[in-house]
Tab-separated table of C-alpha atoms in Angstrom:
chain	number	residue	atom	x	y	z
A	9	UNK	CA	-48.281	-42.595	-10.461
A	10	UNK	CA	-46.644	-42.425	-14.119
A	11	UNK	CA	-43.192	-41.719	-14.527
A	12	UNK	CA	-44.163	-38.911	-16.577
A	13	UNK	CA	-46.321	-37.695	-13.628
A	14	UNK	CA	-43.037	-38.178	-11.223
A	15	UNK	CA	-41.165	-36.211	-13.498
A	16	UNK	CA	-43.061	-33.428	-13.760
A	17	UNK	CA	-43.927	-32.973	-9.827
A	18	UNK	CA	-40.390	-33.207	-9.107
A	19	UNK	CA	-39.926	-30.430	-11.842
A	20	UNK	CA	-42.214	-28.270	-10.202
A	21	UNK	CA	-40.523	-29.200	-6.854
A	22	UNK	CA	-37.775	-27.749	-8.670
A	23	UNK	CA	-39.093	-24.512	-9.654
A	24	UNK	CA	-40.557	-24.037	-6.372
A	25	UNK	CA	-37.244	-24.405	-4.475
A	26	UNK	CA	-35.766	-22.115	-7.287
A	27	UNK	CA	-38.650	-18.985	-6.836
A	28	UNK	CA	-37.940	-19.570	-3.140
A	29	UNK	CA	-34.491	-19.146	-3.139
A	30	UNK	CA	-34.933	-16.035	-5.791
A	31	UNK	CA	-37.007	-14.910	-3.308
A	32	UNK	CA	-34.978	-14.877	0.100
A	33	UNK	CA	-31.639	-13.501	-1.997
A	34	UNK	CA	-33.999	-10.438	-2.567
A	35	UNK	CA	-35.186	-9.970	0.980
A	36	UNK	CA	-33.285	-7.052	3.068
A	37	UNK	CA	-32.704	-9.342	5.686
A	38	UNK	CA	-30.241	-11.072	3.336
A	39	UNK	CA	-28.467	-8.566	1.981
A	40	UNK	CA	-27.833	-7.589	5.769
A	41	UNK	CA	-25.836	-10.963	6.058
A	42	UNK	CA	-23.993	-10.501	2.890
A	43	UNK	CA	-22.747	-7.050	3.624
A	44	UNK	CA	-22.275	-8.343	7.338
A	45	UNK	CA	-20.556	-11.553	6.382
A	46	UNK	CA	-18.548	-9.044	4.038
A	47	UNK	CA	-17.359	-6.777	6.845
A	48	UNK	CA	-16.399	-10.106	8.746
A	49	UNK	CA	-13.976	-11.267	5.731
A	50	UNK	CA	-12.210	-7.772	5.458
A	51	UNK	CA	-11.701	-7.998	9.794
A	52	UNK	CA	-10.389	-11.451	9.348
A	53	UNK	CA	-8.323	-10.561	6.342
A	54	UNK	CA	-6.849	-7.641	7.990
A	55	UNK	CA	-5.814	-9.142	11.387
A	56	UNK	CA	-5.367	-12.161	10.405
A	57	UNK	CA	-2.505	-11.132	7.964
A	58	UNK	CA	0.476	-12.829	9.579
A	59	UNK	CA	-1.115	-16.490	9.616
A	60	UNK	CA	-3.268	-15.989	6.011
A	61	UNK	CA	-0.614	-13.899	4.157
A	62	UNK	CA	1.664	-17.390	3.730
A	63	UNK	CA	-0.755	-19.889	3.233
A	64	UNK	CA	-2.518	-17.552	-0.022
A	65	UNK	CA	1.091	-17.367	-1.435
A	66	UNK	CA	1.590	-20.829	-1.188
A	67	UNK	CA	-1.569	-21.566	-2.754
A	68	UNK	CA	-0.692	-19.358	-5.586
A	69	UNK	CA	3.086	-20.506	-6.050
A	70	UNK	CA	1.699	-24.230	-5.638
A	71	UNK	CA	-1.256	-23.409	-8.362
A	72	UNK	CA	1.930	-22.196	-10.542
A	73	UNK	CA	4.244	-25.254	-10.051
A	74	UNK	CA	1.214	-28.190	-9.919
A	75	UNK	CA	1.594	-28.604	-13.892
A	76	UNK	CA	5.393	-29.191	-13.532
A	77	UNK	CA	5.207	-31.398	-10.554
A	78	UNK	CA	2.425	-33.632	-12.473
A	79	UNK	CA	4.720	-33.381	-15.690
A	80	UNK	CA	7.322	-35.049	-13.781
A	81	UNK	CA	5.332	-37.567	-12.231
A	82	UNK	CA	4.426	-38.481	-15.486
A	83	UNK	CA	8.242	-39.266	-16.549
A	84	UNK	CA	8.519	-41.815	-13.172
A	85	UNK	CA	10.091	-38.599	-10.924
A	86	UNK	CA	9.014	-39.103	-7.117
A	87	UNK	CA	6.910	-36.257	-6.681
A	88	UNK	CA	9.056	-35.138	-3.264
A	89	UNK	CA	12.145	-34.981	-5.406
A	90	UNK	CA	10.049	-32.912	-7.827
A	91	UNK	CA	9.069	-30.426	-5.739
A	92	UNK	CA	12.243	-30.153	-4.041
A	93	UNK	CA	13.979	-29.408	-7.369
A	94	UNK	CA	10.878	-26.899	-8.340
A	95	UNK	CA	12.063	-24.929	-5.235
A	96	UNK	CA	15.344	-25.124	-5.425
A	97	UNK	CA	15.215	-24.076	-9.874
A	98	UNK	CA	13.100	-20.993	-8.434
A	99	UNK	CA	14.662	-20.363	-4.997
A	100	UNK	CA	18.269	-20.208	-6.374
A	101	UNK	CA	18.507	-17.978	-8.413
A	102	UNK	CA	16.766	-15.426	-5.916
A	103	UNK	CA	19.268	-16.551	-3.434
A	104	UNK	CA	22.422	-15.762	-5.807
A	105	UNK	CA	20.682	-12.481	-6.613
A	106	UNK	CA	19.624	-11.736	-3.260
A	107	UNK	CA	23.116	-12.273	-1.810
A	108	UNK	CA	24.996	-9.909	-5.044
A	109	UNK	CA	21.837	-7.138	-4.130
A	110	UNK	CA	23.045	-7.316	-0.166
A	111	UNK	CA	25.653	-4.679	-0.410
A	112	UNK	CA	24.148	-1.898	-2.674
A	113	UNK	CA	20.911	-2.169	-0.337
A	114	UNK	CA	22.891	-2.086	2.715
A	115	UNK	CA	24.905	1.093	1.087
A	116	UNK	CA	21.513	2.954	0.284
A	117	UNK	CA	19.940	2.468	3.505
A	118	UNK	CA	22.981	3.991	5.055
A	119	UNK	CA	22.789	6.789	2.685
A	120	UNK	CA	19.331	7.485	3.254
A	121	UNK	CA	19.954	10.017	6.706
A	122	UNK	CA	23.041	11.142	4.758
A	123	UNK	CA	20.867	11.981	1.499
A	124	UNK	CA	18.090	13.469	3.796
A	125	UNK	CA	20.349	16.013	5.103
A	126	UNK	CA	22.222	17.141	1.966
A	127	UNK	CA	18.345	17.605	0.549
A	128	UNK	CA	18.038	19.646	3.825
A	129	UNK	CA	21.333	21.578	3.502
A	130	UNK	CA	20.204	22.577	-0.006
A	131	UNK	CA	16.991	23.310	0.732
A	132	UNK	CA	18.171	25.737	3.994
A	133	UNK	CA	21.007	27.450	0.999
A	134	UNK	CA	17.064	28.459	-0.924
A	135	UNK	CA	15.313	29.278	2.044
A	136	UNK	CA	18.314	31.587	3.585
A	137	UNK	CA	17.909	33.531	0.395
A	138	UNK	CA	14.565	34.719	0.960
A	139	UNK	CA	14.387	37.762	3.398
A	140	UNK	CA	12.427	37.183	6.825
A	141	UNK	CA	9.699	39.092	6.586
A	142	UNK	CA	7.897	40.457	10.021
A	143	UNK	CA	4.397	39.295	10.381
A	144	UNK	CA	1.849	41.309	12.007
A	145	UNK	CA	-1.551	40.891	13.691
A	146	UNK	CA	-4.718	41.590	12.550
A	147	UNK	CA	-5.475	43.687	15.668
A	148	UNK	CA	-2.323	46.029	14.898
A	149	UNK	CA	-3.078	46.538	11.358
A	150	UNK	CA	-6.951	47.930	12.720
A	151	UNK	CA	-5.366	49.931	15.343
A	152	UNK	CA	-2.485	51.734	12.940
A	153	UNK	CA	-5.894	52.753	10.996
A	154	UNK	CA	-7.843	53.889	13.509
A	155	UNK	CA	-10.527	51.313	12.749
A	156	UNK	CA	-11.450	49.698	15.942
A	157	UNK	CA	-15.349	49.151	16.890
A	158	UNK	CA	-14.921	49.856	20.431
A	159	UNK	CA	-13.490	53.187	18.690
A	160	UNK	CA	-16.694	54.334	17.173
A	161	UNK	CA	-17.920	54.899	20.602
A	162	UNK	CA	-14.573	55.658	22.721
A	163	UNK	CA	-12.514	57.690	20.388
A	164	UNK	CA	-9.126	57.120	19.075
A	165	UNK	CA	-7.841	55.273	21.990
A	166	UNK	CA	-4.131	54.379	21.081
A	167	UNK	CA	-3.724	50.722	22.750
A	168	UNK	CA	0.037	49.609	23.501
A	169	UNK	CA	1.414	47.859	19.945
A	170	UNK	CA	2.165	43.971	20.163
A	171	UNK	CA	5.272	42.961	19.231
A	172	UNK	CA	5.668	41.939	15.787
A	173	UNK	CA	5.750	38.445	15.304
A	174	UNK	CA	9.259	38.029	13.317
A	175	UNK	CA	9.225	34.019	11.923
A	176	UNK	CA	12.932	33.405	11.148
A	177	UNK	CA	13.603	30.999	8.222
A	178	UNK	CA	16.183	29.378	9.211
A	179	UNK	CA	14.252	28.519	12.567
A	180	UNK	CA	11.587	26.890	9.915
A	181	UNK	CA	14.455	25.329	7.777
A	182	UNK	CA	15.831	23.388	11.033
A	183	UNK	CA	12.650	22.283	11.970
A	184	UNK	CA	12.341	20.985	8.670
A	185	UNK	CA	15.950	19.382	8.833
A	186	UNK	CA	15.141	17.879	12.055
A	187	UNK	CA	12.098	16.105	10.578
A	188	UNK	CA	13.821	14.584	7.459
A	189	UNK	CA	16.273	13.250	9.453
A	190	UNK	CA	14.145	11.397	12.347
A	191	UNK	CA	11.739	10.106	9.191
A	192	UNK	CA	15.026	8.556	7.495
A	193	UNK	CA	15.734	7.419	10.799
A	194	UNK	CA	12.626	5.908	11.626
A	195	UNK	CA	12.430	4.564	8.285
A	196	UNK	CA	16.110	2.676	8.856
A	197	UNK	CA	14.798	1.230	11.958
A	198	UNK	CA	10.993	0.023	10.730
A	199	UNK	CA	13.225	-2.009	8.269
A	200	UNK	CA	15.329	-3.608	10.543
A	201	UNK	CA	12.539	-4.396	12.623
A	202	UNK	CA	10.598	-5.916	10.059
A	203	UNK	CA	13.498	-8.002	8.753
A	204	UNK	CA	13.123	-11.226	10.852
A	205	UNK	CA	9.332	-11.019	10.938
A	206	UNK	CA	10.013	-11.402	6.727
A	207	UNK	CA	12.408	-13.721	6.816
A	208	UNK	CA	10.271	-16.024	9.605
A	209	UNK	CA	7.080	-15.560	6.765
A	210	UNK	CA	9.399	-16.404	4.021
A	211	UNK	CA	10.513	-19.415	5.309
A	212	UNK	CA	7.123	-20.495	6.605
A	213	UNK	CA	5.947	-19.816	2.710
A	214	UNK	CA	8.682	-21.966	1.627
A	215	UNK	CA	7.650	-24.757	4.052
A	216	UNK	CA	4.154	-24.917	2.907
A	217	UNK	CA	4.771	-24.585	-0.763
A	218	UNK	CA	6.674	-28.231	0.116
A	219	UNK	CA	3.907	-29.763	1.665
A	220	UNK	CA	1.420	-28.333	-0.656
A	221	UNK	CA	2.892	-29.739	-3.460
A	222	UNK	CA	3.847	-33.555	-2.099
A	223	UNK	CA	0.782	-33.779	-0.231
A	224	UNK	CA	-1.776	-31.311	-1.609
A	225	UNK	CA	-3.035	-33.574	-4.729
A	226	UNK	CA	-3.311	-36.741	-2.128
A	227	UNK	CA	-5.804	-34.464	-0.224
A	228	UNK	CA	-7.576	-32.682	-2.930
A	229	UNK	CA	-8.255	-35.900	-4.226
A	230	UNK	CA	-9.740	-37.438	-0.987
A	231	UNK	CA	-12.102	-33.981	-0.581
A	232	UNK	CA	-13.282	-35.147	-3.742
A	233	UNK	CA	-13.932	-38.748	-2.763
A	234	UNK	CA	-15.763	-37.457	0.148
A	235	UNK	CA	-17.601	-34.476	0.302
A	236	UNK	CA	-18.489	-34.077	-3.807
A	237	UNK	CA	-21.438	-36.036	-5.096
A	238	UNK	CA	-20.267	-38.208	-7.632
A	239	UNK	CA	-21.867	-36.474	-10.828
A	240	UNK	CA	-20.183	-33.019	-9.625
A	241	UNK	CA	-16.744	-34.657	-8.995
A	242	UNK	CA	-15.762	-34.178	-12.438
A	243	UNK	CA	-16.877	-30.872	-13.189
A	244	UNK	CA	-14.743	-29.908	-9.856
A	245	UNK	CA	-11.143	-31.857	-11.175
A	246	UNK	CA	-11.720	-29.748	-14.388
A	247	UNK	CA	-12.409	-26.346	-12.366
A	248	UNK	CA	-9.076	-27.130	-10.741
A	249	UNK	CA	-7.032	-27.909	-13.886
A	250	UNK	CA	-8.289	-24.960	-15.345
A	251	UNK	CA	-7.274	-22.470	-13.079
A	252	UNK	CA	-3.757	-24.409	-12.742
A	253	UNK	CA	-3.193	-24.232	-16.337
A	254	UNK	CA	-4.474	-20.371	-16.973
A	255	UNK	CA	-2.853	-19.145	-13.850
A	256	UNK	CA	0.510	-20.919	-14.666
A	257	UNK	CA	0.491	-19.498	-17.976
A	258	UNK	CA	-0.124	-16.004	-16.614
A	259	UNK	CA	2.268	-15.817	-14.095
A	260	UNK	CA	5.301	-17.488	-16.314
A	261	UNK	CA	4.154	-14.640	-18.718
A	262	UNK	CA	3.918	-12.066	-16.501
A	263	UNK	CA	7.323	-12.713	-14.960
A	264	UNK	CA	9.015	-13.043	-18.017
A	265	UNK	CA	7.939	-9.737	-19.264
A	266	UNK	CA	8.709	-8.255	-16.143
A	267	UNK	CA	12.199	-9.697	-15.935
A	268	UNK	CA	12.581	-8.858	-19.474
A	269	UNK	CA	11.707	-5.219	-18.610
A	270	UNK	CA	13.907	-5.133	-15.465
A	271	UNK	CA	17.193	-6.905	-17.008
A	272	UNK	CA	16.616	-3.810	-19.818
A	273	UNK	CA	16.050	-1.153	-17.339
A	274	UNK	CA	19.125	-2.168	-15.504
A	275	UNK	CA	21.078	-2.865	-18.919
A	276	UNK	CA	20.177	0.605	-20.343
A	277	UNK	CA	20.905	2.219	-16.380
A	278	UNK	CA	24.498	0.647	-16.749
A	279	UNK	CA	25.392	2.084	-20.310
A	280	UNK	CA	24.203	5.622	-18.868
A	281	UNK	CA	26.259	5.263	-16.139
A	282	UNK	CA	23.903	5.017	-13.194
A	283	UNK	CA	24.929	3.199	-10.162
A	284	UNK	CA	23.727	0.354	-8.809
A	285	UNK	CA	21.768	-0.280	-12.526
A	286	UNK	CA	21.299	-3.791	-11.139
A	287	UNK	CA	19.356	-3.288	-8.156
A	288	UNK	CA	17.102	-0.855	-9.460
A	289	UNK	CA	16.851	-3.390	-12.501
A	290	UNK	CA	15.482	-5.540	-10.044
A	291	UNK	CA	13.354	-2.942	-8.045
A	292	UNK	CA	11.413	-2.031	-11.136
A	293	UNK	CA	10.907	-5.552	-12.253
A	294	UNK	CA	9.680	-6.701	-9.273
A	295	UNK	CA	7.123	-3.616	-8.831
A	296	UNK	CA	5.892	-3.871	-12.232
A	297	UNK	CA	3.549	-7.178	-11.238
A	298	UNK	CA	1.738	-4.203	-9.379
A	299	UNK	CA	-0.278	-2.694	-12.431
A	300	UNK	CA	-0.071	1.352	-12.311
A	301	UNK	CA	0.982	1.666	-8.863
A	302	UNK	CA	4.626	-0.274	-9.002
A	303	UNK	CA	5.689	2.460	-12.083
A	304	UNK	CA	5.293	5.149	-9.932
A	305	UNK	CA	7.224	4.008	-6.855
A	306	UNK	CA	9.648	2.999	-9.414
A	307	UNK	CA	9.929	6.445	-10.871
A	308	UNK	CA	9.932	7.812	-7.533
A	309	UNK	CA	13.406	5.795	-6.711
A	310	UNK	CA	14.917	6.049	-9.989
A	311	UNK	CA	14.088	10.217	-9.263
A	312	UNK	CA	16.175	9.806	-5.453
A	313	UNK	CA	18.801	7.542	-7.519
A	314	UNK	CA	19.323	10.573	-10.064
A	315	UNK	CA	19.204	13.458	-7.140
A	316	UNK	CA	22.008	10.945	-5.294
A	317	UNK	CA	23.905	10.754	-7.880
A	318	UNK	CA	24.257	13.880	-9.849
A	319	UNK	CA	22.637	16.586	-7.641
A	320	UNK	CA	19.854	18.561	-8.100
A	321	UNK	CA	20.103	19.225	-12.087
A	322	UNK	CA	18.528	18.569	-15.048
A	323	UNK	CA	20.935	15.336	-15.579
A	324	UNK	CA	18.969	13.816	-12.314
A	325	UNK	CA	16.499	12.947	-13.970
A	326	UNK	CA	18.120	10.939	-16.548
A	327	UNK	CA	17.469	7.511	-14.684
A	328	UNK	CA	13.211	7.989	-14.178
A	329	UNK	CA	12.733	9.278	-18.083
A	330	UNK	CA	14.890	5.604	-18.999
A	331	UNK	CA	12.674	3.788	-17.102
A	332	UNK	CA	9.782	5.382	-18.028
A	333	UNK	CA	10.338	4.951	-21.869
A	334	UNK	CA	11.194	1.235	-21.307
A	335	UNK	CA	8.094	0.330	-19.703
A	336	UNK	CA	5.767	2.609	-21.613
A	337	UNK	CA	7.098	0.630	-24.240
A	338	UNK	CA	6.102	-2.605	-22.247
A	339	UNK	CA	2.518	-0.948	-21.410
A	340	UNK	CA	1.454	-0.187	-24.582
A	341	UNK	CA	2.723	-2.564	-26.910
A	342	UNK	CA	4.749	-6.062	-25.399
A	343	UNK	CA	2.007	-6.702	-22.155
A	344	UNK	CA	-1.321	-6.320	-24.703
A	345	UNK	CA	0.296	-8.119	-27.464
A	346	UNK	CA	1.503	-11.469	-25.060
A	347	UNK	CA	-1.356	-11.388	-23.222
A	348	UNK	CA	-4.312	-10.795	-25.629
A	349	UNK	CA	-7.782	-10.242	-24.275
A	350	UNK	CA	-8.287	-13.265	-21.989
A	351	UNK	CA	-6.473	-11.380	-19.006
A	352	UNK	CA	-8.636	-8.340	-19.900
A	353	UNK	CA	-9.404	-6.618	-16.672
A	354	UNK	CA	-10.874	-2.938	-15.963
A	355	UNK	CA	-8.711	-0.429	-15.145
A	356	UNK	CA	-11.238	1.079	-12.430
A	357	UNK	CA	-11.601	-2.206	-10.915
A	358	UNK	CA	-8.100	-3.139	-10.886
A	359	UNK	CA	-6.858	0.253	-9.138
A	360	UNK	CA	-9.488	-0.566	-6.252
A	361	UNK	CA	-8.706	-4.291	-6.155
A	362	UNK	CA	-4.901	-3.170	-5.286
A	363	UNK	CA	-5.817	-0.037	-2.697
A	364	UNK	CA	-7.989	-2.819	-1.153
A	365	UNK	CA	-5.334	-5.594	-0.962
A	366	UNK	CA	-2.353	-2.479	-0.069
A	367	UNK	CA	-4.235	-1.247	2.781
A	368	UNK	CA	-4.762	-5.240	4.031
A	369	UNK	CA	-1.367	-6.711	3.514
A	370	UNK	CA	0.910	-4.248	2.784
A	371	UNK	CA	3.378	-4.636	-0.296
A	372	UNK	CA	3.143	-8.447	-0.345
A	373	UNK	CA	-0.881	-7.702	-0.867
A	374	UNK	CA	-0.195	-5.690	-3.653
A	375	UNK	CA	2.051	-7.414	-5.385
A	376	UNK	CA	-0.129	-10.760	-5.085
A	377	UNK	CA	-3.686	-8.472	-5.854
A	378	UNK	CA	-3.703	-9.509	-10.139
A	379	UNK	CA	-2.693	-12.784	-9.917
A	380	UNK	CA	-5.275	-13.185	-7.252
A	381	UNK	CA	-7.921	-11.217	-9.004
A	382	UNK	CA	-7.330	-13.237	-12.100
A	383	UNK	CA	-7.162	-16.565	-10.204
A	384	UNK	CA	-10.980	-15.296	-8.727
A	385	UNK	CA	-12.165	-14.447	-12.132
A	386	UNK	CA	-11.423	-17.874	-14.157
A	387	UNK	CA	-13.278	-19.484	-10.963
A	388	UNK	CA	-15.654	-17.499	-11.809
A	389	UNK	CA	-16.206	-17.896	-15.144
A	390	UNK	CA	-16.541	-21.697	-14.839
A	391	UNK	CA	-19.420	-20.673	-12.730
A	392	UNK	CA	-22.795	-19.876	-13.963
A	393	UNK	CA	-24.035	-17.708	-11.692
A	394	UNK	CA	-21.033	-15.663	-11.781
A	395	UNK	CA	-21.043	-14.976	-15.748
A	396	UNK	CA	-22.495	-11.400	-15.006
A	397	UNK	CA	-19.718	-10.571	-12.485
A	398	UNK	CA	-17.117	-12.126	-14.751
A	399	UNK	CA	-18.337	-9.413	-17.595
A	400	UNK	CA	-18.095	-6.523	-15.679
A	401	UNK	CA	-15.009	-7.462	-14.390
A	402	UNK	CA	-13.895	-7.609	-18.200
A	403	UNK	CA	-15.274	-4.043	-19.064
A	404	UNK	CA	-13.500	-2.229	-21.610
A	405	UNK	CA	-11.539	1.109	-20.279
């Protein structure tokens, strides 16, 4: 047998194995075990959360910092002293902020039972107003008409009234009270709970960033060595690279807009004269890496800052319509212009990709759902059997 005649039977080989493998992916037994192995992923996801939550926001803070490291490898700095100073440039600052945010968080969640029942008080002072009206039954309101069925047959048969069922408001306004009070309570104590259990993740995060970044490129480069066939080894490194470089420059963008937009929030809350302008500075710039959703939790605080502080007037809502020029500003204009269209991402798809990763991990899930989506899609697009997905993924709104 020719060469030529090799080549072409293993070319038909080739097609063969291709037609059968187009063949199975459109069989219903597949598509079973995709939506089953599906299912399986969103299970393991969900319970899972405490051991999986760390390790994916290591990988994505290690993806970040891997240029820098390797930048400082290249300039003859140990690669443990590298990392260690990458921590301690990004934890630091955090720490110094977290420990000057301490005391107006600890004020608020004290004032959060005291706020619920001044709401309450003021909204017993409106429902006091209103006159209790007496409610009566159906079967009374027949009777004092002389409409009854059985009475077509019986006669006017005058039955002994019910007594009229009198609801008093401020019986309904207590109630009401009472429930504000045990939710701000219950909230007060889900957050103390939930304290260590954050702290324990944080520093187990913190940990495995470490190791990730002394001893992750050692390992990634072995995996190579070993289980990639040598012509697909290189095509793999540059896979890697790529999404290290894209994702670095995305995040570093994104959090400089955002802390641009929450050092101006907080700066433009202090000339006003709203209290604590720096932790709701923070707040906002810290939601805003949760596209559409973080705004409105924002405006929701800034709205309970403004009713704290001046009382249920039109000046209370001086804080949310700050905030929400300031990042409508940052919507429309600074985020599109920075960014450009190679972060595109549909609206539709985005808004379902953070219910998705809200209802599996909580906050942490959506605050980690873009740069997580976007990590997916450059894989993705280095991939051609993923081109299709990477386009609608990149649908215009």
């Amino acid at each position: 047998m020719t060469a030529a005649d090799s080549g072409e039977s293993l070319g038909a080989e080739r097609q063969s194995f291709s037609r059968e493998v187009v063949s199975q992916r459109k069989s219903p037994m597949y598509r079973v075990a995709v939506w089953l192995l599906a299912l399986a992923l969103l299970y393991t996801l969900y319970f899972a959360k405490s051991l999986l939550m760390p390790l994916v926001v290591a990988l994505l803070f290690t993806l970040l910092l891997s240029p820098l490291v390797a930048v400082l490898k290249r300039l003859y700095v140990p690669r443990t002293l590298s990392a260690i100073l990458m921590i301690c440039a990004i934890g630091g600052p955090f720490t110094i902020l977290a420990i000057e945010l301490a005391e107006p968080a600890q004020k608020w969640a004290r004032q959060l039972p005291e706020l619920s029942e001044r709401m309450t008080a003021q909204l017993d002072n409106l429902t006091e107003s209103s006159q209790s009206v007496p409610v009566q039954t159906a079967n009374q309101e027949a009777e004092s008409e002389g409409f009854s069925f059985f009475g077509l047959f019986e006669g006017k048969k005058k039955q002994p009234a019910p007594q009229p069922v009198i609801q008093s408001s401020s019986d309904a306004a207590e109630t009401v009270s009472k429930r504000v009070k045990q939710g701000g309570m219950e909230l007060m104590v889900a957050i103390l709970a939930a304290t260590p259990v954050v702290i324990a993740q944080l520093l187990t995060c913190v940990i495995l960033i470490l190791f990730l970044l002394i001893f992750g490129p050692r390992l990634f480069n072995a995996y190579i060595h070993i289980f990639v066939p040598p012509d697909a080894r290189e095509d793999r490194v540059n896979l890697v690279g790529t999404i290290q470089l894209e994702l670095s420059r995305y995040i570093g963008t994104v959090s400089v807009i955002n802390a641009g937009l929450g050092m101006t929030t907080g700066l433009a809350l202090w000339l006003f004269g709203v209290e604590d302008a720096l932790l709701w500075g923070v707040l906002v710039g810290l939601l805003n890496f949760a596209p559409y959703v973080g705004p409105i939790f924002g405006m929701a605080m800034l709205c309970l800052a403004g009713l704290a502080q001046y009382g249920p007037v039109a000046l209370a809502a001086l804080p949310v319509l700050i905030y929400f020029s300031i990042n409508l500003l940052e919507a429309q204009f600074v985020t599109p212009l920075v960014l450009g269209k190679n972060m595109r991402l549909n609206p539709l798809i985005l808004i379902i990709w953070l219910f998705i990763w809200g209802w599996l991990w909580g906050a942490v899930g959506v605050l980690i759902a873009v740069p997580l989506l976007v990590c997916i899609k450059l894989a993705a697009g280095k991939l051609p059997t993923a081109d299709r997905w990477v386009r609608l993924i990149e649908t215009r709104a």
